[in-house]
mmCIF file of C-alpha atoms in Angstrom:
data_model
loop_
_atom_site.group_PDB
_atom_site.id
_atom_site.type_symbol
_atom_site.label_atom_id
_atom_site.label_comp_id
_atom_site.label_asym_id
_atom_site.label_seq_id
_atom_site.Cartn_x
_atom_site.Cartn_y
_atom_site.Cartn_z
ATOM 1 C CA UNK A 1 41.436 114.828 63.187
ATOM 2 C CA UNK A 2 43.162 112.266 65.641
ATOM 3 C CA UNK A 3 43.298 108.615 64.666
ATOM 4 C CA UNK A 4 44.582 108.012 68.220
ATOM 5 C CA UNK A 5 40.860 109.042 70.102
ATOM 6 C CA UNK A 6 39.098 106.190 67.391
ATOM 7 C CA UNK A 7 38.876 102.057 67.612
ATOM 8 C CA UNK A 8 38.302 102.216 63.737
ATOM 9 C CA UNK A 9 39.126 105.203 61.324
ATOM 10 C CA UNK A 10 35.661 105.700 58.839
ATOM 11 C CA UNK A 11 34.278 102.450 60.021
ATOM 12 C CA UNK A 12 31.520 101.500 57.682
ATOM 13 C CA UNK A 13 28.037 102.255 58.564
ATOM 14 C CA UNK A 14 26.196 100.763 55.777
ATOM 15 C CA UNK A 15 22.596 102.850 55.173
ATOM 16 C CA UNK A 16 23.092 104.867 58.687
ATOM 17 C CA UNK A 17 23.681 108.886 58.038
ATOM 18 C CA UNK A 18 23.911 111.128 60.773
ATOM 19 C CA UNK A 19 22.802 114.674 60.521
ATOM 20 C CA UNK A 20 24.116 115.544 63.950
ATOM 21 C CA UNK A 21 25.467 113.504 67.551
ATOM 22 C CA UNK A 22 28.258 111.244 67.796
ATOM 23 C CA UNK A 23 28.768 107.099 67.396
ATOM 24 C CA UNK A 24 30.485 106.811 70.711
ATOM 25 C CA UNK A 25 31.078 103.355 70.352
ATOM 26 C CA UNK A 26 33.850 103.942 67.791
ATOM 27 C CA UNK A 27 35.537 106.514 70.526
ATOM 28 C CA UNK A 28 38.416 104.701 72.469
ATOM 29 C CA UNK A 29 38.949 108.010 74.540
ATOM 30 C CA UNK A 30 40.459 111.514 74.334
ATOM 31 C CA UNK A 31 44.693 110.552 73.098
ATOM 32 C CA UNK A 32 44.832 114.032 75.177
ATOM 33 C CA UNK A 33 43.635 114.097 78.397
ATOM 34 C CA UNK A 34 42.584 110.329 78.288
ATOM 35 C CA UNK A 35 39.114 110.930 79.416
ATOM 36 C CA UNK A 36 36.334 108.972 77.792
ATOM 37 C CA UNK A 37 33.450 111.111 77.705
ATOM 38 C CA UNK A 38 30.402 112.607 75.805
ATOM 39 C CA UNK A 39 31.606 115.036 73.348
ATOM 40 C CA UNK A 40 30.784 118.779 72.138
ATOM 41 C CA UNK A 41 29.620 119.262 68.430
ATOM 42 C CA UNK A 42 31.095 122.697 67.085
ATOM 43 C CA UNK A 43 31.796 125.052 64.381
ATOM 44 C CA UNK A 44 28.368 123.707 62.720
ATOM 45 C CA UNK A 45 27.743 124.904 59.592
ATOM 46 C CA UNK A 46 25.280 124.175 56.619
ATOM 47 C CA UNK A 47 25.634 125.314 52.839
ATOM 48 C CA UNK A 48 23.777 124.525 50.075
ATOM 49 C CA UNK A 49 25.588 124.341 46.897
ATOM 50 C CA UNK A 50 23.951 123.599 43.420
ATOM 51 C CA UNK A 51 20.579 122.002 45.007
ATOM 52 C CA UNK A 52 22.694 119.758 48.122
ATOM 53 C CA UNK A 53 22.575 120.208 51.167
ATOM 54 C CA UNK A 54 26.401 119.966 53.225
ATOM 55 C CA UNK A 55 26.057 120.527 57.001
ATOM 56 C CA UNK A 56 29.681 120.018 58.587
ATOM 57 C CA UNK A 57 31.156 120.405 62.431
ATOM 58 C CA UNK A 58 33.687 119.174 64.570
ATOM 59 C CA UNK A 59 33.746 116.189 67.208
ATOM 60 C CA UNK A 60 35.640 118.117 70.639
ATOM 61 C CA UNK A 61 36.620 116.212 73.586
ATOM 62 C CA UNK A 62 34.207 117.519 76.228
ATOM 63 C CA UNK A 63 37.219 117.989 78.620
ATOM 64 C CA UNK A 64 40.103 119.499 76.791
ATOM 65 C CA UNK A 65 38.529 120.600 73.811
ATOM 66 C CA UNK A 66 40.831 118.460 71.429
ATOM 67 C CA UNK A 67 39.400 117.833 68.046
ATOM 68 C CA UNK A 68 38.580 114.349 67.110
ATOM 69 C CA UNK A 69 37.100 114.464 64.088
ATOM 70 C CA UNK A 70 35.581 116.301 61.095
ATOM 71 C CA UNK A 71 31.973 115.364 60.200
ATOM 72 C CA UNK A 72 30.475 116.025 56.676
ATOM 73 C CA UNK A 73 26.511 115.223 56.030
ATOM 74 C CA UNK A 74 25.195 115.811 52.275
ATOM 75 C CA UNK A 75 21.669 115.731 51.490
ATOM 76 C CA UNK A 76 20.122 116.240 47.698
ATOM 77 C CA UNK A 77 17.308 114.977 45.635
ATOM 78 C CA UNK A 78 18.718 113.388 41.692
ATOM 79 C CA UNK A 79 14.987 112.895 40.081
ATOM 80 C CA UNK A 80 12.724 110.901 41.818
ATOM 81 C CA UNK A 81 15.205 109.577 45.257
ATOM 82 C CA UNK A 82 16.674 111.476 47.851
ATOM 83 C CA UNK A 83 20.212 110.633 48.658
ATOM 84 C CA UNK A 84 22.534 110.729 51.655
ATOM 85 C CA UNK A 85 26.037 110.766 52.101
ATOM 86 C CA UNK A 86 27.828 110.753 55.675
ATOM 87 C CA UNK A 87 31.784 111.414 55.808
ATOM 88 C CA UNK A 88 33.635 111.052 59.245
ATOM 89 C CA UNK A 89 36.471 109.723 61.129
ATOM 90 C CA UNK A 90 35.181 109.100 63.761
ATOM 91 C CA UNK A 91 31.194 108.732 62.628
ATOM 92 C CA UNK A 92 32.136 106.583 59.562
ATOM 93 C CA UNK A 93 31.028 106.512 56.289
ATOM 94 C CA UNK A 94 27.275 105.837 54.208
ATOM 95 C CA UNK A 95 25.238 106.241 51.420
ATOM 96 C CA UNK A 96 21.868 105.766 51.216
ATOM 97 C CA UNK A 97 19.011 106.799 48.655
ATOM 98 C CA UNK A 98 15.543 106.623 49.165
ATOM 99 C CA UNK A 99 12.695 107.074 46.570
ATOM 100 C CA UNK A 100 10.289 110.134 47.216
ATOM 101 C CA UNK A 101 7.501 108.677 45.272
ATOM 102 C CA UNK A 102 4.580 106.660 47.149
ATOM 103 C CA UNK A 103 6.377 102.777 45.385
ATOM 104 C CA UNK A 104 9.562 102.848 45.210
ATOM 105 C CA UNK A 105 10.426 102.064 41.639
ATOM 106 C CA UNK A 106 13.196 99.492 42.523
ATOM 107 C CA UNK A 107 10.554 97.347 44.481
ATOM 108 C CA UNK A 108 8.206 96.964 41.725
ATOM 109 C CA UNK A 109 8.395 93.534 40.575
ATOM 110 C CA UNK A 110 7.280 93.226 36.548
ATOM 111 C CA UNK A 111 4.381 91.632 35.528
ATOM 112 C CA UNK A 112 4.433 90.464 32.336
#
């Protein structure tokens, strides 16, 4: 992983998890060949270990094939909410969880 190709290392993306592509904003250019252009996902892979989902790959300059960054994406459901985690250099990082019922439990207001 280069922290010379990025503006900001794991910038924070708030709710936003990627499954696959790039945030290209947070690419300054290749610290290599010091071209600044789209890049080529590789070495994709997706496991599932104890009920989550992991799909990884690697951020290569499209040019020189110098690795930028490492992206992890975990998907798994914990009782009634699905939650997502995105790890990345160059992608950032997230969490975000979303209820799989029809009302989601934390937006019921009580009525007493």
């Amino acid at each position: 992983m280069c922290v010379d190709c990025v503006e900001k290392e794991y910038p924070n993306r708030g709710n936003i998890c990627l499954e696959n592509g790039s945030f290209l904003l947070n690419f300054t250019g290749c610290a290599v060949c010091s071209k600044r252009d789209f890049m080529l996902i590789t070495n994709k892979s997706l496991k599932e270990e104890d009920g989550e989902e992991i799909v990884t790959y690697d951020h290569l300059c499209k040019n020189c094939h110098h690795v930028i960054a490492r992206h992890e994406y975990t998907f798994s459901i914990m009782d009634e909410f699905q939650e997502y985690t995105m790890l990345c250099l160059l992608c950032g990082k997230a969490e975000d969880t979303i209820s799989i019922l029809p009302d989601d439990p934390r937006q019921m207001t009580l009525l007493f």
